[in-house]
Amino acid sequence: MSGIITALTTDHRRAVRIAESAQAAGGVLTEEQVRAWFAERRRSDLARVDRVPLDRLERWGTDPATGDIRHASGRFFTVTGLSAEVPGAAVPAWTQPILLQPEIGILGILAKEIDGVLHFLMQAKNEPGNPEGVEISPTVQATRSNYMRVHQGNPVPYLDYFRDTRRHRVIADVLQSEQGAWFFQKRNRNIIVETDDEVEPLDGFAWLTLGQLHRLLADDTVVNMDARTVLSCLPFSGVGLSASSPFRDQEFRQSVLRSCSEEFAGLHGIGDILSWITESRSRHEVLAHRVPLREAELWHRGEDAIEHESGLFFRVIGAGVRSGHREVSHWHQPLVEPIGIGVNAFLVKQVDGVLHALVHAGVQPGYLDVLELGPTVRCTPGNYAWLPDAARPPFLDDVLSAPPGRVRFSSVLSEEGGRFYHARNRYTIIEVDAGYATDPGPDHRWLTLHQLVGLLRHSHYVNVEARSLVACLHSLAGRPE
Amino acid sequence: MSGIITALTTDHRRAVRIAESAQAAGGVLTEEQVRAWFAERRRSDLARVDRVPLDRLERWGTDPATGDIRHASGRFFTVTGLSAEVPGAAVPAWTQPILLQPEIGILGILAKEIDGVLHFLMQAKNEPGNPEGVEISPTVQATRSNYMRVHQGNPVPYLDYFRDTRRHRVIADVLQSEQGAWFFQKRNRNIIVETDDEVEPLDGFAWLTLGQLHRLLADDTVVNMDARTVLSCLPFSGVGLSASSPFRDQEFRQSVLRSCSEEFAGLHGIGDILSWITESRSRHEVLAHRVPLREAELWHRGEDAIEHESGLFFRVIGAGVRSGHREVSHWHQPLVEPIGIGVNAFLVKQVDGVLHALVHAGVQPGYLDVLELGPTVRCTPGNYAWLPDAARPPFLDDVLSAPPGRVRFSSVLSEEGGRFYHARNRYTIIEVDAGYATDPGPDHRWLTLHQLVGLLRHSHYVNVEARSLVACLHSLAGRPE
């Protein structure tokens, strides 16, 4: 019996340490010092981004046969075309430009206990597409081309902690997908490693507590997508977690903590949830394959951009970047510029005092395995001017008209600034009554946070937008008022 | 606390019921009656299979542009080409014919407690490629084209239990891959549903206990691949299972039972195993994509077959089938005929009295997610006459030279007879000493059965050959001498 008891104890101890870090407003740095450090980085690490015509992107060329835009090295990523068929959907077939990046990159956060509190080594990093400049990023954020040094930049600091984990403890390590609407089957390795080494933060890095990260998450465009997705994979869970919270009197917080704890059952058992996902994947047919970019119908290439004839969805643009802080100080690249600000919303409700989030099993042509669980609503409302009415997502109206008093979280957060130009979504968590949508239809289910975190140990289950929202939900468990 | 306790109790009760069924030599039918029923089915359900030149397959045509062989309806499957690159592998690039079957089929077994013992409704079914005729098959084995009745055959019996599970209890429900060397990204839904309905077995069906199925598994070419893969997904596990076994004195059996029980820790925690799989998927690059069949180099199409110039690997042949028992009594189809009998072997060892199996994280071009865990050794030894020495799998020599006294299981079992002609592999489980391969290298790990069964709740982890071996290992826990 000793095996399982040891494992439970280790898991429980880890959950308690994560919960303690989430409640720590101060750590190596005080909250004020964190703010000052971040403000200083925003001032000093500036990037200049200029529009460059697509034909004049240095080291990027357009294949005359296909129209695909690719790097001279053949690495990094390619702008190509996608043909998608989803029989029975409101839009059953379409073509579009899509980013192809078959390499698996590393998004790694290094963790370490300092003065009894778990800290995370975060980088204040600028990316060309970031709307406000520097954002809080993982310790390492590197494509394979990056860390194999295809562009002959400097070595990636701290990379070895993630490439050889044997001397350390792995807290989470899983391949997770990215935007299935913009990427074709892209995944990154989301990894959190705890070390006992003495690690001095380099310039641009700082050790933060989870509580400090959660506070920053409440601000617009501060914590970047890569940091959010890695944080969502933290095993933020564990028996007895609720008892250790100082917020026992706060009903909503208490319901979040219960939702994180496996001792509180959800509306559905995990076996039923897995069966629902299997059934949904069998029910939906998605036929997606690459086509030459020039075969993307209704998309037109002008001098400065590739655009949809409606002017909606997104544009592919060219950018020239100058940065004082990067391994390469000057480069050109294509970027995807979404039109309009999207909404990624979880509707949540308390069931017997346990918070449940309404997830949507949603098909995207870029997913490797048919569908993943996403936010209740994930969309850019402006796009429905062009799309058929039937494409309008269920629950969108309730999200858009939610009374302010029921909004538990709301921040405008950016998507990956290395590929997307000023891509922003409003991430929002809205509480509804226990009687709301008790039968939400075949494509939605109410899940506890504990169940979502359990699914996050594996690939192909929880999409990138839902992962951001999981990180935001966790911030509501740990963050003091 | 009541939620988790209820869940544990339900899981534990189910594990005990499965274990009890595994120990039941008699059920609705005695063992003798099972043998007699099966023998009678083999005699009466005969199929006649004649070779048909590829150009003369009725309702199947060759695309003049690509050379692909497809059905006139566009459904069922297509014989197409695959181009694979695995940089750094012994064979870093090749092309080959491959079966494309993007539809997700259903492999379903209906379960029911009868006189206090869990029974499984199995079908004695013939498939054109079966080497010995009828084999024991799942209750339902249907492609989407089947159950959508593309060929206008009869409705599939019992299908509704799996298409609408709400009135029943789902024991397992997961998409699992099939042969990654012969299929491009094919998956089937492996599902076990328990019902309380009164269910009368139709002609060709019988209610069997798990113990009876395990006995049949020891015979050559009796239990078919589809039945084996579904059985492997049974939650054959649970705290306290070992105590309920009447075979406490038998050391090997006892080690299998401990291996099935979560209270016995494995050499590696599940977090470390998941991290190893993630790391392996990041380390291996596989670039696989469809090409026209005529671009499969070194493969030549003759009148009767598409063959590799070495005469090795497999042939694509044409078959004309006549059957008295099928929904359609006469049809033509292509089949893949492997050359030679393969070996699928688990090396197993006892570590502190807990059986561990040595699994191989193996890349196959047809997998959706880079690699899956397979047998210690999976190969057709004859193919190494043509392949480079470096391609010879590690541990193969120890498998081929194992002393008979260490062979715990050995049967020649067939692969899916609906697609493969006389495809047989020797499935073997060989016990080695505790000190064997303590550091088995980066692509192998020692896992307990409990860990394998846990991974089998999810897609993309355990390949079809390893699933057969998991079912065989379970048969060693429950089967009386």
Coordinates of C-alpha atoms in Angstrom, one line a residue, chain B residues 20-307:
Chain B
E20 CA -15.1 -12.4 -11.0
S21 CA -16.2 -12.7 -14.7
A22 CA -12.5 -13.4 -15.5
Q23 CA -12.5 -16.3 -13.1
A24 CA -15.8 -17.8 -14.3
A25 CA -15.2 -20.8 -16.5
G26 CA -18.9 -21.4 -16.8
G27 CA -21.7 -18.9 -17.4
V28 CA -24.9 -19.0 -19.5
L29 CA -23.0 -21.6 -21.5
T30 CA -20.6 -24.2 -20.2
E31 CA -17.1 -24.3 -21.6
E32 CA -18.0 -27.3 -23.6
Q33 CA -21.1 -25.5 -25.0
V34 CA -18.9 -22.6 -26.0
R35 CA -16.5 -24.9 -27.9
A36 CA -19.4 -26.6 -29.6
W37 CA -21.0 -23.4 -30.6
F38 CA -17.8 -22.0 -32.0
A39 CA -17.0 -25.2 -33.9
E40 CA -20.5 -25.2 -35.3
R41 CA -20.2 -21.6 -36.5
R42 CA -16.8 -22.4 -38.1
R43 CA -18.4 -25.2 -40.0
S44 CA -21.5 -23.4 -41.1
D45 CA -20.4 -19.8 -41.8
L46 CA -18.0 -20.3 -44.7
A47 CA -16.8 -17.6 -47.0
R48 CA -15.2 -18.3 -50.3
V49 CA -12.4 -15.9 -51.3
D50 CA -11.1 -15.9 -54.8
R51 CA -8.2 -13.8 -56.1
V52 CA -9.4 -11.2 -58.6
P53 CA -7.0 -9.1 -60.7
L54 CA -6.9 -5.5 -59.4
D55 CA -8.2 -4.2 -62.7
R56 CA -11.3 -6.4 -62.5
L57 CA -12.6 -5.5 -59.0
E58 CA -16.3 -4.8 -59.3
R59 CA -17.3 -1.4 -57.9
W60 CA -13.6 -0.5 -57.3
G61 CA -11.7 1.6 -59.7
T62 CA -8.2 2.9 -60.2
D63 CA -7.9 6.7 -60.5
P64 CA -6.1 7.3 -63.7
A65 CA -4.3 10.4 -62.4
T66 CA -3.1 9.0 -59.0
G67 CA -3.3 5.3 -59.3
D68 CA -5.3 5.2 -56.1
I69 CA -7.8 2.4 -55.8
R70 CA -11.2 3.5 -54.5
H71 CA -14.8 2.3 -54.2
A72 CA -17.4 3.7 -56.6
S73 CA -19.4 5.2 -53.6
G74 CA -16.3 7.1 -52.4
R75 CA -16.8 5.4 -49.0
F76 CA -15.2 2.4 -47.3
F77 CA -11.5 2.8 -47.8
T78 CA -9.0 3.9 -50.4
V79 CA -5.6 2.4 -51.2
T80 CA -3.4 5.4 -51.6
G81 CA 0.3 6.3 -51.2
L82 CA 2.2 7.6 -48.2
S83 CA 5.5 9.5 -48.1
A84 CA 7.2 9.3 -44.7
E85 CA 10.3 11.1 -43.4
V86 CA 11.7 10.2 -40.0
P87 CA 14.9 12.1 -39.8
G88 CA 17.6 10.2 -37.9
A89 CA 15.9 6.8 -38.2
A90 CA 17.6 3.8 -39.7
V91 CA 15.3 4.2 -42.7
P92 CA 14.9 8.0 -42.8
A93 CA 12.6 8.3 -45.7
W94 CA 10.4 6.0 -47.8
T95 CA 7.1 5.8 -49.7
Q96 CA 4.6 2.9 -49.5
P97 CA 1.0 2.1 -50.3
I98 CA -1.4 2.7 -47.3
L99 CA -5.0 2.3 -46.5
L100 CA -7.0 5.5 -46.0
Q101 CA -10.2 5.1 -44.0
P102 CA -11.0 8.5 -42.4
E103 CA -14.4 7.3 -41.0
I104 CA -14.5 6.3 -37.4
G105 CA -16.1 2.9 -37.0
I106 CA -17.7 1.3 -33.9
L107 CA -16.2 -1.7 -32.2
G108 CA -18.7 -2.4 -29.5
I109 CA -19.2 -5.1 -26.9
L110 CA -22.4 -5.3 -25.0
A111 CA -22.1 -6.5 -21.4
K112 CA -24.8 -7.7 -19.0
E113 CA -24.9 -9.3 -15.6
I114 CA -26.5 -12.7 -15.8
D115 CA -27.0 -14.8 -12.7
G116 CA -24.6 -12.5 -10.9
V117 CA -21.8 -12.8 -13.4
L118 CA -20.8 -10.2 -16.0
H119 CA -21.2 -11.6 -19.5
F120 CA -20.2 -10.2 -22.9
L121 CA -22.2 -10.6 -26.1
M122 CA -19.8 -11.9 -28.7
Q123 CA -20.4 -12.7 -32.3
A124 CA -18.9 -15.6 -34.2
K125 CA -18.1 -13.8 -37.5
N126 CA -16.3 -14.5 -40.6
E127 CA -14.2 -12.0 -42.5
P128 CA -12.7 -12.6 -46.0
G129 CA -9.1 -12.2 -44.8
N130 CA -9.5 -14.5 -41.7
P131 CA -7.0 -17.4 -42.0
E132 CA -9.3 -20.0 -40.4
G133 CA -12.7 -18.6 -41.1
V134 CA -15.0 -17.5 -38.2
E135 CA -13.5 -15.8 -35.2
I136 CA -14.9 -14.4 -32.0
S137 CA -15.7 -10.8 -32.6
P138 CA -17.3 -7.9 -30.8
T139 CA -21.1 -7.5 -30.6
V140 CA -20.8 -4.8 -33.2
Q141 CA -18.0 -4.2 -35.7
A142 CA -19.2 -1.6 -38.1
T143 CA -17.7 1.2 -40.2
R144 CA -19.7 4.3 -40.6
S145 CA -20.5 3.2 -44.2
N146 CA -21.8 0.0 -42.7
Y147 CA -24.1 1.5 -40.2
M148 CA -25.2 4.3 -42.5
R149 CA -25.9 1.4 -44.9
V150 CA -24.0 2.7 -47.9
H151 CA -24.1 -0.8 -49.4
Q152 CA -27.7 -1.2 -48.6
G153 CA -27.2 -4.3 -46.5
N154 CA -29.3 -5.2 -43.5
P155 CA -29.3 -3.1 -40.4
V156 CA -26.4 -3.8 -37.9
P157 CA -27.9 -5.7 -35.0
Y158 CA -27.5 -4.3 -31.5
L159 CA -26.0 -1.0 -33.0
D160 CA -28.4 1.2 -31.0
Y161 CA -26.8 0.2 -27.7
F162 CA -23.7 2.0 -28.8
R163 CA -25.2 4.9 -30.7
D164 CA -27.4 6.0 -27.8
T165 CA -25.9 5.0 -24.5
R166 CA -28.1 7.0 -22.3
R167 CA -30.3 4.2 -21.0
H168 CA -27.2 2.0 -20.2
R169 CA -23.9 2.2 -18.4
V170 CA -20.7 3.0 -20.4
I171 CA -17.8 0.8 -19.1
A172 CA -15.3 2.1 -21.7
D173 CA -15.5 4.5 -24.6
V174 CA -12.4 5.6 -26.4
L175 CA -11.0 6.2 -29.9
Q176 CA -8.1 3.9 -30.5
S177 CA -5.7 3.7 -33.5
E178 CA -5.1 0.7 -35.7
Q179 CA -2.0 -0.5 -37.5
G180 CA 0.1 2.6 -38.1
A181 CA 2.2 0.8 -40.7
W182 CA -0.8 -0.1 -42.9
F183 CA -3.5 2.5 -42.1
F184 CA -3.2 6.3 -42.4
Q185 CA -4.7 7.8 -39.2
K186 CA -7.4 5.2 -38.8
R187 CA -9.3 5.0 -35.5
N188 CA -12.2 3.1 -34.2
R189 CA -14.4 3.8 -31.3
N190 CA -13.8 1.0 -28.7
I191 CA -16.9 0.9 -26.6
I192 CA -18.2 -1.4 -23.9
V193 CA -21.8 -0.8 -22.7
E194 CA -23.5 -2.6 -19.9
T195 CA -27.3 -3.0 -20.1
D196 CA -30.1 -4.2 -17.9
D197 CA -32.3 -5.0 -20.9
E198 CA -33.3 -8.5 -21.6
V199 CA -31.2 -9.3 -24.7
E200 CA -31.8 -12.5 -26.6
P201 CA -28.7 -13.6 -28.6
L202 CA -29.4 -13.7 -32.3
D203 CA -28.1 -16.4 -34.5
G204 CA -24.3 -16.3 -34.4
F205 CA -24.1 -14.5 -31.0
A206 CA -23.5 -15.8 -27.5
W207 CA -23.1 -14.5 -24.0
L208 CA -19.6 -15.4 -22.7
T209 CA -17.9 -14.7 -19.5
L210 CA -14.5 -13.0 -19.5
G211 CA -12.9 -16.3 -18.3
Q212 CA -14.3 -18.0 -21.3
L213 CA -12.9 -15.3 -23.6
H214 CA -9.6 -15.6 -21.9
R215 CA -9.5 -19.3 -22.5
L216 CA -10.3 -18.8 -26.2
L217 CA -7.5 -16.2 -26.4
A218 CA -5.0 -18.9 -25.7
D219 CA -6.0 -20.7 -29.0
D220 CA -4.5 -19.7 -32.3
T221 CA -6.7 -17.4 -34.5
V222 CA -9.9 -17.7 -32.5
V223 CA -10.4 -14.2 -30.9
N224 CA -10.2 -11.5 -33.5
M225 CA -8.3 -8.3 -33.4
D226 CA -11.4 -6.1 -32.9
A227 CA -12.5 -8.2 -29.9
R228 CA -8.9 -8.0 -28.4
T229 CA -8.6 -4.3 -28.7
V230 CA -12.0 -3.6 -27.1
L231 CA -11.3 -6.1 -24.3
S232 CA -8.0 -4.3 -23.5
C233 CA -10.0 -1.2 -22.7
L234 CA -11.9 -2.9 -19.8
P235 CA -11.0 -1.2 -16.6
F236 CA -9.4 -4.4 -15.4
S237 CA -8.0 -3.0 -12.2
G238 CA -8.9 -2.0 -8.7
V239 CA -7.8 -1.9 -5.1
G240 CA -8.0 -5.2 -3.4
L241 CA -8.4 -7.3 -6.6
S242 CA -5.4 -9.5 -5.7
A243 CA -7.0 -10.6 -2.4
S244 CA -10.1 -12.0 -4.3
S245 CA -8.0 -14.3 -6.5
P246 CA -8.1 -18.0 -5.7
F247 CA -4.5 -18.3 -7.1
R248 CA -2.6 -16.7 -4.2
D249 CA 0.0 -19.3 -4.2
Q250 CA 1.0 -18.8 -7.8
E251 CA 3.8 -16.3 -7.9
F252 CA 3.5 -15.2 -11.5
R253 CA -0.3 -14.8 -11.4
Q254 CA 0.0 -12.9 -8.2
S255 CA 2.4 -10.5 -9.8
V256 CA -0.1 -9.9 -12.7
L257 CA -2.9 -9.2 -10.2
R258 CA -0.7 -6.8 -8.2
S259 CA 0.2 -5.1 -11.5
C260 CA -3.5 -4.5 -12.2
S261 CA -4.0 -2.9 -8.8
E262 CA -3.4 0.8 -8.2
E263 CA -2.2 0.2 -4.7
F264 CA 1.1 -1.2 -6.0
A265 CA 3.4 1.5 -7.2
G266 CA 5.3 1.0 -10.5
L267 CA 8.9 1.8 -11.2
H268 CA 7.9 5.1 -12.6
G269 CA 5.1 7.4 -11.5
I270 CA 2.4 8.2 -14.1
G271 CA 3.6 11.9 -14.2
D272 CA 7.1 10.7 -15.2
I273 CA 5.6 8.4 -17.8
L274 CA 3.5 11.2 -19.3
S275 CA 6.6 13.4 -19.4
W276 CA 8.6 10.7 -21.1
I277 CA 5.9 10.3 -23.8
T278 CA 5.8 14.1 -24.3
E279 CA 9.6 14.3 -24.5
S280 CA 9.7 11.4 -27.0
R281 CA 7.1 13.1 -29.2
S282 CA 9.1 16.3 -29.1
R283 CA 12.3 14.4 -29.9
H284 CA 11.0 12.4 -32.9
E285 CA 10.1 14.3 -36.0
V286 CA 7.8 12.5 -38.4
L287 CA 6.7 14.1 -41.6
A288 CA 4.1 11.9 -43.2
H289 CA 1.7 12.8 -46.0
R290 CA -0.4 11.2 -48.6
V291 CA 1.0 10.9 -52.1
P292 CA -0.6 9.4 -55.2
L293 CA -0.3 5.6 -55.0
R294 CA 1.7 5.6 -58.3
E295 CA 4.4 7.7 -56.5
A296 CA 5.1 4.9 -54.1
E297 CA 8.7 4.1 -55.3
L298 CA 9.9 0.5 -55.3
W299 CA 6.3 -0.7 -55.3
H300 CA 5.1 -2.1 -58.6
R301 CA 1.6 -2.9 -59.7
G302 CA 1.2 -6.1 -61.6
E303 CA -2.0 -7.7 -62.7
D304 CA -2.7 -9.4 -59.4
A305 CA -0.9 -7.3 -56.8
I306 CA 1.0 -4.3 -55.9
E307 CA 4.3 -5.5 -54.5

